[in-house]
CSV table of C-alpha atoms in Angstrom, one decimal:
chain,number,residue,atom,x,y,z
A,2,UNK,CA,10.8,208.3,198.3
A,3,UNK,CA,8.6,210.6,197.3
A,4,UNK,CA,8.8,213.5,194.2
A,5,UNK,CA,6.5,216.3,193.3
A,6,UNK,CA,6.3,217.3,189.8
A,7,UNK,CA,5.5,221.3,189.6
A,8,UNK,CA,4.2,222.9,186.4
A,9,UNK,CA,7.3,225.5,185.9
A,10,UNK,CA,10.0,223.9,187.7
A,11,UNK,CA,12.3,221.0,188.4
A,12,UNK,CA,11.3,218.1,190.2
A,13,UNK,CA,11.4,218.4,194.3
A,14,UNK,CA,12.9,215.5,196.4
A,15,UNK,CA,10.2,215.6,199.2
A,16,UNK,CA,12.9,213.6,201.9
A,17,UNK,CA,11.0,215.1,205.6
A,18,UNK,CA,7.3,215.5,204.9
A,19,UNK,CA,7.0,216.1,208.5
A,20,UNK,CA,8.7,219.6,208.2
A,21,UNK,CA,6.3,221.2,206.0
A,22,UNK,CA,3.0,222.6,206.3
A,23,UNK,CA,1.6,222.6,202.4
A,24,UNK,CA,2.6,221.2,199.1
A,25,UNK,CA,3.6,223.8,196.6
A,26,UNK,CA,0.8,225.1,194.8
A,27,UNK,CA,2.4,224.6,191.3
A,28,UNK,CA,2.9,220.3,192.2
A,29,UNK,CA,1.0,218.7,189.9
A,30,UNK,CA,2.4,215.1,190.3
A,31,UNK,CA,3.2,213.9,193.5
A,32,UNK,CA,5.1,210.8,192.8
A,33,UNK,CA,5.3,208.1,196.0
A,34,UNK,CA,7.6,205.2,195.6
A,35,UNK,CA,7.6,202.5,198.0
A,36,UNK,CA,6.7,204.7,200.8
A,37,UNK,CA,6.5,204.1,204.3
A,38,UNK,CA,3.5,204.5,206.7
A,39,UNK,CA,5.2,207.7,207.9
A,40,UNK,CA,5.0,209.2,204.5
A,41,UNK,CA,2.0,208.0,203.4
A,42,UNK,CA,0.6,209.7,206.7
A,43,UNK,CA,2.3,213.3,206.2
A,44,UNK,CA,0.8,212.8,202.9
A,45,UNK,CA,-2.5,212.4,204.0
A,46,UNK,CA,-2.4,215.3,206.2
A,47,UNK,CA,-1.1,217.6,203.6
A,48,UNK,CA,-4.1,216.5,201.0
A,49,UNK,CA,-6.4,215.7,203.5
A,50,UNK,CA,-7.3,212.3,201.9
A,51,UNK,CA,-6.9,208.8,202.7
A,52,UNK,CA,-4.4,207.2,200.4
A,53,UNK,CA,-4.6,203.4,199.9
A,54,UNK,CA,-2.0,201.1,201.5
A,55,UNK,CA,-0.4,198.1,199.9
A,56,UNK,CA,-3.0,195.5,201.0
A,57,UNK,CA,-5.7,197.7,199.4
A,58,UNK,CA,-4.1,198.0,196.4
A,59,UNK,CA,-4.2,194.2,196.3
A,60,UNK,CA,-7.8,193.9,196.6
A,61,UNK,CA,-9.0,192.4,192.8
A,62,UNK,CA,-12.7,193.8,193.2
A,63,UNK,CA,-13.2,196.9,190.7
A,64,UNK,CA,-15.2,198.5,193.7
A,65,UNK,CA,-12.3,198.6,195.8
A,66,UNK,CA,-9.7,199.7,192.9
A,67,UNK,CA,-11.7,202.0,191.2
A,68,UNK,CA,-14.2,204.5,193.3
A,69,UNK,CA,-15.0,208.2,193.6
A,70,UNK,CA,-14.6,209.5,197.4
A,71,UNK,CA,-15.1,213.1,198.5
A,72,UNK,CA,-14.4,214.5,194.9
A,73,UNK,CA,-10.8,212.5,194.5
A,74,UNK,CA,-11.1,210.0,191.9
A,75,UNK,CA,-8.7,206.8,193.0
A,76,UNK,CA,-7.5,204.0,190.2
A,77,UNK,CA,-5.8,200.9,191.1
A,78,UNK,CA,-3.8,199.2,188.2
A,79,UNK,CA,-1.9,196.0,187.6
A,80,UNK,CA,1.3,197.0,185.3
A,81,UNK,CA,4.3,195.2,184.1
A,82,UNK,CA,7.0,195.5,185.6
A,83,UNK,CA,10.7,193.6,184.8
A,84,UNK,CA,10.0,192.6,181.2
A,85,UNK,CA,13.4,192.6,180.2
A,86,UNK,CA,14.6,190.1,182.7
A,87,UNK,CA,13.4,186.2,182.7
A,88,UNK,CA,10.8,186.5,185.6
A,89,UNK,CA,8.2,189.2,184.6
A,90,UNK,CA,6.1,190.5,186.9
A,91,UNK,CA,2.5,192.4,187.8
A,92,UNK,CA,3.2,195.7,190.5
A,93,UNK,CA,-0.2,197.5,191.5
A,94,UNK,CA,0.2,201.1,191.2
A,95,UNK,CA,-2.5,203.7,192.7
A,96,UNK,CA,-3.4,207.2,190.3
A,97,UNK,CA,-5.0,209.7,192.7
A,98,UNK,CA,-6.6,212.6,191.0
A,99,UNK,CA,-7.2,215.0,193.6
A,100,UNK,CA,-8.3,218.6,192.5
A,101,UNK,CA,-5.3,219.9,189.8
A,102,UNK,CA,-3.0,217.0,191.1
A,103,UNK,CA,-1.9,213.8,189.8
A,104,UNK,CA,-0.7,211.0,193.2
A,105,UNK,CA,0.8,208.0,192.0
A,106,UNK,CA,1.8,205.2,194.2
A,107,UNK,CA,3.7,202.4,193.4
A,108,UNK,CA,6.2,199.7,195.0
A,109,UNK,CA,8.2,198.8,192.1
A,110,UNK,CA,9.7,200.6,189.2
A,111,UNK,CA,8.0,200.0,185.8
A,112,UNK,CA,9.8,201.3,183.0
A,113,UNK,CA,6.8,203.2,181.7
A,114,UNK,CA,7.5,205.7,184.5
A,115,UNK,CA,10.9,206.5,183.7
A,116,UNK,CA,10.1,207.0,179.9
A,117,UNK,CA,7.4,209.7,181.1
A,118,UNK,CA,9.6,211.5,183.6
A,119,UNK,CA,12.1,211.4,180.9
A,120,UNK,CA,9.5,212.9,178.3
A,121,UNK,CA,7.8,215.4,181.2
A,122,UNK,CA,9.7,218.1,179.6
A,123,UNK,CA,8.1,217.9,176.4
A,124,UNK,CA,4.9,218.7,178.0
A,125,UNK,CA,3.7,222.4,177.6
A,126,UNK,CA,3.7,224.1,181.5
A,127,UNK,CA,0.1,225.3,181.1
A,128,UNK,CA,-1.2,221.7,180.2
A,129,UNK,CA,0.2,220.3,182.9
A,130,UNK,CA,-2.7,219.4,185.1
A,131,UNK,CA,-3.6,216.0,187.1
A,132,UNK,CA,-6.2,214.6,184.4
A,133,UNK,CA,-3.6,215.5,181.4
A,134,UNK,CA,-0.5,214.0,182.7
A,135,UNK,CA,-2.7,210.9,184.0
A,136,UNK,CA,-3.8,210.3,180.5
A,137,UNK,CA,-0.1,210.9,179.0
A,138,UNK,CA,1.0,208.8,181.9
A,139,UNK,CA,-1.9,206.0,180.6
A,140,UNK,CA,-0.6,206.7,177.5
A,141,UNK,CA,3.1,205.9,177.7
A,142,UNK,CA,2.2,202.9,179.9
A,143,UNK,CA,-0.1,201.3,176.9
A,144,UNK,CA,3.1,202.4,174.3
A,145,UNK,CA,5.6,200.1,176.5
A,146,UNK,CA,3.6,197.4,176.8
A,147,UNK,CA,2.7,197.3,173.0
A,148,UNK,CA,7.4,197.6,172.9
A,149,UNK,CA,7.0,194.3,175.2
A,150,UNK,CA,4.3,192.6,173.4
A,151,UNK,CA,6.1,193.2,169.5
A,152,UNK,CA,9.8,191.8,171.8
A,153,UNK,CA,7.7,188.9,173.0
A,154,UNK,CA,6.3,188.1,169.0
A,155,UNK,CA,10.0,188.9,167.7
A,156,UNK,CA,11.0,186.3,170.3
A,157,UNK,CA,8.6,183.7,170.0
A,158,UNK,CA,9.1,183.9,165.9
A,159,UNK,CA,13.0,183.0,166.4
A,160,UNK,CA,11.8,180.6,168.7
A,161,UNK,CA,9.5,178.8,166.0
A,162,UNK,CA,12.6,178.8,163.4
A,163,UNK,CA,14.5,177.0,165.8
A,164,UNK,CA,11.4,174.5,166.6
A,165,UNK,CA,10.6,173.9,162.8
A,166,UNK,CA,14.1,175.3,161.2
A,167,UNK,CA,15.6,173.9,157.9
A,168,UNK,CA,17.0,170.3,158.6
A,169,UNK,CA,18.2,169.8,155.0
A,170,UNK,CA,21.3,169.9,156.2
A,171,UNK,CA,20.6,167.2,158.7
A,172,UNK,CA,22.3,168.5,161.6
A,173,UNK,CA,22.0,165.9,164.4
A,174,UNK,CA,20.0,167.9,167.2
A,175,UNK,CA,21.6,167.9,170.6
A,176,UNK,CA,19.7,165.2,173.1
A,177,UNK,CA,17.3,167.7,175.0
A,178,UNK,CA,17.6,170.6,172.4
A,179,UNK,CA,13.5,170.3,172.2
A,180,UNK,CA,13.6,170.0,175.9
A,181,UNK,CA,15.3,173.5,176.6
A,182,UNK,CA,12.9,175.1,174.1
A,183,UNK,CA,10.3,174.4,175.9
A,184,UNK,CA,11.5,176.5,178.8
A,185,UNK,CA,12.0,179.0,176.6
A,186,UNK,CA,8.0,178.6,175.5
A,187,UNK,CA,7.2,178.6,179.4
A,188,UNK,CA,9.2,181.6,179.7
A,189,UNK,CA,7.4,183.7,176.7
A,190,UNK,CA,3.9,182.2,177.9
A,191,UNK,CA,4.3,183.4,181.7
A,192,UNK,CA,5.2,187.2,179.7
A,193,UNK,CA,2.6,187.0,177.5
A,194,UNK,CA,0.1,186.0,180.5
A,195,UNK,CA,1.4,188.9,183.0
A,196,UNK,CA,0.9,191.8,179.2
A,197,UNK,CA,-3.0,190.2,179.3
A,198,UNK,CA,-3.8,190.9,182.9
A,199,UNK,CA,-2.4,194.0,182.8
A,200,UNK,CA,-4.3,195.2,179.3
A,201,UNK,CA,-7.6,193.7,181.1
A,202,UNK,CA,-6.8,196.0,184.4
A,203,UNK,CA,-6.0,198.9,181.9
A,204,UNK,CA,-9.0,198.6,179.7
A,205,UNK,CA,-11.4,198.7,182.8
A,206,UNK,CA,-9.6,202.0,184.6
A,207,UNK,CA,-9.9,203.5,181.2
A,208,UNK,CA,-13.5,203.1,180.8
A,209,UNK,CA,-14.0,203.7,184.7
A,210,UNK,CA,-11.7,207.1,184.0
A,211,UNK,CA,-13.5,208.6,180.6
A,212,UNK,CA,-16.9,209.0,182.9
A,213,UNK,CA,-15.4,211.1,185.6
A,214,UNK,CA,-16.6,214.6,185.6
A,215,UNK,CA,-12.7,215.8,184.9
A,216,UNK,CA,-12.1,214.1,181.9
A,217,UNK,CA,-15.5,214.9,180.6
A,218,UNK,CA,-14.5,218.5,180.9
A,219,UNK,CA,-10.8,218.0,179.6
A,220,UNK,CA,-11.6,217.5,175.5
A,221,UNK,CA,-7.6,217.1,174.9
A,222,UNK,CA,-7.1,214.6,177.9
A,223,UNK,CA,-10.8,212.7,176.8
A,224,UNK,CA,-9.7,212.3,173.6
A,225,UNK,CA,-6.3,211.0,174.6
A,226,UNK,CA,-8.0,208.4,176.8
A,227,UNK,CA,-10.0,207.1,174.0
A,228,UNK,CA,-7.5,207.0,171.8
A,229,UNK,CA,-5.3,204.8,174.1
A,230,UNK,CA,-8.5,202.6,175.4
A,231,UNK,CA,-8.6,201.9,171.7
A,232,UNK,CA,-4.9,200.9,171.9
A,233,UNK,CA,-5.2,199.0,174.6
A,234,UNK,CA,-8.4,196.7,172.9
A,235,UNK,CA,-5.9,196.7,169.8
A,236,UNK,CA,-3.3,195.5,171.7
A,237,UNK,CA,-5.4,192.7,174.1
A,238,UNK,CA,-6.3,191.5,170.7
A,239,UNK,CA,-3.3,190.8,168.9
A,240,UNK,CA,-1.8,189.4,172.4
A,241,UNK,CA,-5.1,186.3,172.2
A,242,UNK,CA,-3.6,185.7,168.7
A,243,UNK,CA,0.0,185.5,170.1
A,244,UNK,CA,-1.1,182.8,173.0
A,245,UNK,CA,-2.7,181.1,170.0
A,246,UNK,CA,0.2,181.0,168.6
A,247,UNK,CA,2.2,180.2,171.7
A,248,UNK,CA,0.0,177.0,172.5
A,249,UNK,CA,0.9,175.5,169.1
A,250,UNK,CA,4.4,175.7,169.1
A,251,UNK,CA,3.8,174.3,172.6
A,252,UNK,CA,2.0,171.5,170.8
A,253,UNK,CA,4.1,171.2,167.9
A,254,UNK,CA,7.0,170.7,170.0
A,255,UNK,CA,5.5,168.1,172.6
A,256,UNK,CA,4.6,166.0,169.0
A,257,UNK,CA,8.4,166.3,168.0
A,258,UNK,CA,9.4,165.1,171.3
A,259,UNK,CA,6.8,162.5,170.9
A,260,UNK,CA,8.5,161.6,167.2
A,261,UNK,CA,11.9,161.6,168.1
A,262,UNK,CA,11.0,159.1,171.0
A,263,UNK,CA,8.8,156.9,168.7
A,264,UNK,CA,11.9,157.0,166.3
A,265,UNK,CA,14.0,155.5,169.4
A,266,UNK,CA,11.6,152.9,170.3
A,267,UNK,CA,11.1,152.0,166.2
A,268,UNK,CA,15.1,151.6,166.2
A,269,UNK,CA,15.0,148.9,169.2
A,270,UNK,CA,11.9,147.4,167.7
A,271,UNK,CA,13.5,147.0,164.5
A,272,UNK,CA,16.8,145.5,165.9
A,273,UNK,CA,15.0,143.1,168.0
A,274,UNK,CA,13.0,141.8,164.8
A,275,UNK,CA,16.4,141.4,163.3
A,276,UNK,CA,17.9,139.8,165.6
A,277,UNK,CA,15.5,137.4,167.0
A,278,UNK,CA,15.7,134.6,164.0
A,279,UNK,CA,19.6,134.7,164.0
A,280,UNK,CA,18.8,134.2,168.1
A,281,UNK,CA,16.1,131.1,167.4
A,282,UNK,CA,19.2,129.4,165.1
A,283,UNK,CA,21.7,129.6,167.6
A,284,UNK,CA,19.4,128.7,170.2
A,285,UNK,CA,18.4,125.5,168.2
A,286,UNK,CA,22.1,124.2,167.5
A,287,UNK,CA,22.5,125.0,171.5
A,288,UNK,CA,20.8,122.6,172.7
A,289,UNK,CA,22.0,119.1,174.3
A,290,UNK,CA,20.4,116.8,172.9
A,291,UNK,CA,22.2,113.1,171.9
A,292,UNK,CA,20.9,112.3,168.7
A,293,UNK,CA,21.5,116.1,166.3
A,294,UNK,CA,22.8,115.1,163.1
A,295,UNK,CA,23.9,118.5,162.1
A,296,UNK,CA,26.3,118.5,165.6
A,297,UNK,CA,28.3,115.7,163.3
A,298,UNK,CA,28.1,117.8,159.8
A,299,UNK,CA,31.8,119.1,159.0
A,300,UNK,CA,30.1,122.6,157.2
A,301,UNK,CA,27.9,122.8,160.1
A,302,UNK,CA,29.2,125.6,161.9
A,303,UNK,CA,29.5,128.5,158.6
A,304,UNK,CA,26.6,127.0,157.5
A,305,UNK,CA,24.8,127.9,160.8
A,306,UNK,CA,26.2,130.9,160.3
A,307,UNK,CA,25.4,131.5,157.1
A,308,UNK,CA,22.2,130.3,158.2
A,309,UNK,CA,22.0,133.0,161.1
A,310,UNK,CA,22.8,136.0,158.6
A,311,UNK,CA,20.0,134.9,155.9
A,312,UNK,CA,17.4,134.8,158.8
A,313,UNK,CA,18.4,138.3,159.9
A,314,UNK,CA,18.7,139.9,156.3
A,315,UNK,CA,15.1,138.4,155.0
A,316,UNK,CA,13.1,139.9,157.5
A,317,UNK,CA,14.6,143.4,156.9
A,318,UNK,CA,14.3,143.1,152.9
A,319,UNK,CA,10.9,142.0,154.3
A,320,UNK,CA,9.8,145.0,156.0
A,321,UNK,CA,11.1,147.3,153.8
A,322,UNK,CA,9.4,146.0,151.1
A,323,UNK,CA,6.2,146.2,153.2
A,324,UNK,CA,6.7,150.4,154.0
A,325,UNK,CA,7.3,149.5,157.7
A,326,UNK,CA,10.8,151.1,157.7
């Protein structure tokens, strides 16, 4: 589908690209979502530029995602898309900036984009050109990922309560409680990995964009785009201190696995101890030998007995008064 923007009116559905000659003069955004070749053809003809495909939009070398060709300037960014589900994800999207226009091209649907179509209105008509509403665009981009950075810190602080919470009460935890958090770790650590690439790819179109000849020449869209490549370094920070964070409550919950399993073992341990002298005595008074004077005793068997639960309680006392319970 694709959707131009004009200055001073409503968005146009642009359904047959075939059937039309020119692009309105007033279309300042010309929006391209998922399109076909077909479309991405027509669209080519009617700005007489090559517009990047799919598989060049996947190409990871800045050459090839951020360039200046025949006075366009063409961006290639990695955004986040699907935060608010449990499989976050990176989607490329292209920024063309081609004359007064604004081309975006994209095969998913971030959220960022449907906060800025939503605040388009706000913008004044006469400031809507391509390098403005690219650096609003930038700019509302860099705001909802700082929303899914402060969810993800909101999220992994609950998380560490749960991890470390209050046991005074001594509630007896569920068998693989620890286990299931640490899908829930895995889970914040994949989001928080896809909100770093996608600062890092942000951070180097933003200092590729503020040397173009536009920008230099647009003081209200320059200043924007310092303003939110200073956001961005901001944010790319406090995101490090977060997987810092992450990696410890990683590591404190492997270590409480690790106790809880010890305290298993240490149970067994300590009821084998136990119960190994009691064992010896009955083992002693089991055998077949002829000549056992105790076999003839008439006290013998409670006092083997008696015998059995002495052996048993004086190594406990025992190891208690040692510190190894």
């Amino acid at each position: 589908m694709i959707t131009a923007y004009c200055s001073g009116s409503k968005p146009l559905e642009l359904p047959n690209l075939s059937a039309i000659d020119r692009l309105p003069d007033d279309a300042v955004w010309i929006d391209m979502v998922d399109p076909s070749r077909e479309e991405e053809a027509n669209i080519e003809r009617l700005l007489g530029l090559e517009v990047p495909t799919r598989e060049d939009m996947k190409d990871i070398e800045p050459s090839s995602r951020l360039y200046i060709e025949d006075g366009s300037v063409f961006l290639t960014a990695s955004l986040l898309c699907k935060a608010d589900t449990s499989l976050p994800m990176l989607t490329d999207v292209a920024f063309i900036l081609a004359g007064h226009r604004l081309i975006t091209i994209r095969y998913a649907q971030p959220k960022s984009f449907a906060l800025f179509i939503a605040a388009l209105p706000r913008i004044p008509q006469e400031r809507r050109t391509g390098v403005v509403l690219l650096a609003k665009l930038l700019e509302t981009i860099a705001d909802r990922t700082a929303e899914v950075l402060e969810q993800t810190v909101a999220g992994v602080d609950i998380l560490s309560v749960h991890v470390f919470g209050d046991r005074v009460k001594k509630v007896r935890r569920p068998g693989n409680y620890l286990e299931e958090k640490l899908k829930d770790i895995a889970r914040y650590h994949r989001t928080l990995s896809k909100i770093r690439d996608s600062l890092s790819s942000l951070s180097r179109l933003l200092t590729f964009l503020q040397a173009i000849p536009a920008m230099q020449q647009d003081h209200e869209a320059k200043d924007l785009c310092r303003n939110v490549s200073r956001d961005v370094q901001s944010l790319s920070e406090h995101a490090s201190f977060v997987a810092g964070n992450i990696t410890f409550l990683l590591d404190a919950s492997l270590g409480l696995i690790n106790i809880e399993q010890n305290a298993i073992i240490k149970i067994f341990s300590i009821a084998s101890v136990v119960f190994l002298p009691p064992t010896l005595v009955a083992s002693v008074y089991g055998m077949n030998f002829e000549h056992m004077p105790e076999l003839h005793f008439a006290f013998g068997y409670p006092a083997s007995l008696l015998l059995m639960v002495v052996s048993a309680i004086v190594p406990f006392f025992f190891f208690r008064w040692k510190g190894w319970l």
